[in-house]
């Protein structure tokens, strides 16, 4: 994420920028100033300030140089600035052989072009004065992350281990440590391993070719071993001798096995839970303030090991700030303790049979049954409100949807909305007015459904609002309305049986044609 290259500038300034700043100095005339070729860069908060004139020299002088291309008005750059300086200070304190620099790229059109800068900030890492092939910086945007990304490039990304003592020391130092055991350190697989280590900044890596260490850890073939201070303690990834080490496979293995078998859901863990790319998530909803609920964890955790990599086990505390998770599953806090299993690809949710006690055996059986397709997914629905048909706009929920929209005697026009969606709020008065207009028509129903709390079989809404017309008569026809959201256009559509009448060419109208614009929607 970054700032666009050209901000909202007054047109004249924009024009001057596009023409290039040299024009401002009077191209073709004698330059007013001497070209400051030999100018040495100044420093700001430990960061070199570079320009077109001294970038070349800086590249000669610094064998490892990270350059930030920024613009003074770019908010992402402003947010990065203190972190960038802090990273420079961290590295300077360690005497790391790397320098951080910045270029105001908005004032340097030639550098912007040379380095293909298309957004701010863009960071590039230059090595050995090589100006043509910098490495794109893709690391974190906070100080420690920036420093670690650089350390793993100017130093080794994996610590070389020669003996048991150094291996033990590394393993003991962190919760999770990954060691590559390779018989030949010149092997291509080692390069793959080190590439991964350069970017997996949250893990610590070691590397060895010592026969003594192979033996100590019970290995005979090249293997990547993940050591952890929890759960199984260790997980092995044998290198396929024919196919070699696959970076994607190893990366997935490390993510899967560095997670705890049971993860508590909270704001720190939720990014990891989603990044784990595990297809199914099993959630245990408990009220952590109750001892009887806390005790259920043991059985839940006991069931987890055989499902590692297939089902991620997560505990959600209903007494904590997890209302959004409950809502997503259509649950209320007093329904805890209970389980839900969701497939992250299809969003299909499954519930166990009501009243089933939560034990290691029942959790295992529930997971197996869902994975084998033996449990029907459930759909969210609110309860049908008592007054659902009392107002001009009828209230639909999952439970009355079928019965109302597929009534063969009626044509039903439905607004699928989200409570937070601003476009939905904007069109609400027009929808009310439309319902008011047709309230005496027995054959037409104007309705709405909160699509965040009600799911429908075979009908998935991808943006809000979505307007659908279900004509009277047999068959389950459904027509999406995509035109202007005003009473007049809605009425034309309804009166014409679910399509807009063609515009009459003879009568030129000052208004644009009704279907000329596609009205905006908000994404889910
Ligand atoms: C810069 O690096 C690239 C890729 O490694 C290489 O092909 C090129 O020769 C290098 N240029 C210089 C000047 O060292
Ligand atoms: C959790 O349990 C405590 C103790 O019974 C209760 O006071 C609290 O309301 C419960 N929390 C929720 C969200 O149900």
PDB file of N, CA and C in Angstrom, residues 16 32 110 134 222-223 264 318 362 500 524:
ATOM      1  N   UNK A  16       3.198  21.540 -14.950  1.00  0.00           N
ATOM      2  CA  UNK A  16       4.631  21.808 -14.852  1.00  0.00           C
ATOM      3  C   UNK A  16       5.385  20.541 -14.466  1.00  0.00           C
ATOM      4  N   UNK A  32      21.956  28.014 -14.028  1.00  0.00           N
ATOM      5  CA  UNK A  32      22.304  29.108 -13.136  1.00  0.00           C
ATOM      6  C   UNK A  32      23.313  28.630 -12.095  1.00  0.00           C
ATOM      7  N   UNK A 110      13.991  12.244 -12.975  1.00  0.00           N
ATOM      8  CA  UNK A 110      14.862  11.302 -13.684  1.00  0.00           C
ATOM      9  C   UNK A 110      15.089  10.028 -12.876  1.00  0.00           C
ATOM     10  N   UNK A 134      18.676  -3.381  -8.253  1.00  0.00           N
ATOM     11  CA  UNK A 134      18.380  -3.366  -6.813  1.00  0.00           C
ATOM     12  C   UNK A 134      17.318  -4.406  -6.486  1.00  0.00           C
ATOM     13  N   UNK A 222      18.963 -35.183   4.136  1.00  0.00           N
ATOM     14  CA  UNK A 222      18.750 -33.732   4.262  1.00  0.00           C
ATOM     15  C   UNK A 222      17.338 -33.467   4.776  1.00  0.00           C
ATOM     16  N   UNK A 223      17.232 -32.654   5.813  1.00  0.00           N
ATOM     17  CA  UNK A 223      15.945 -32.418   6.474  1.00  0.00           C
ATOM     18  C   UNK A 223      15.926 -31.003   7.044  1.00  0.00           C
ATOM     19  N   UNK A 264      -5.715 -19.101  20.886  1.00  0.00           N
ATOM     20  CA  UNK A 264      -6.763 -18.233  21.415  1.00  0.00           C
ATOM     21  C   UNK A 264      -7.013 -17.113  20.440  1.00  0.00           C
ATOM     22  N   UNK A 318     -16.185 -15.811  24.722  1.00  0.00           N
ATOM     23  CA  UNK A 318     -17.373 -14.961  24.502  1.00  0.00           C
ATOM     24  C   UNK A 318     -17.438 -13.839  25.534  1.00  0.00           C
ATOM     25  N   UNK A 362     -15.962 -36.359  21.061  1.00  0.00           N
ATOM     26  CA  UNK A 362     -17.021 -35.712  20.276  1.00  0.00           C
ATOM     27  C   UNK A 362     -16.437 -34.680  19.317  1.00  0.00           C
ATOM     28  N   UNK A 500     -36.326  -2.397 -17.938  1.00  0.00           N
ATOM     29  CA  UNK A 500     -36.574  -0.990 -18.231  1.00  0.00           C
ATOM     30  C   UNK A 500     -37.026  -0.868 -19.674  1.00  0.00           C
ATOM     31  N   UNK A 524     -18.374  -6.502   0.119  1.00  0.00           N
ATOM     32  CA  UNK A 524     -18.686  -7.222   1.364  1.00  0.00           C
ATOM     33  C   UNK A 524     -17.568  -7.047   2.378  1.00  0.00           C
TER      34      UNK A 524
END
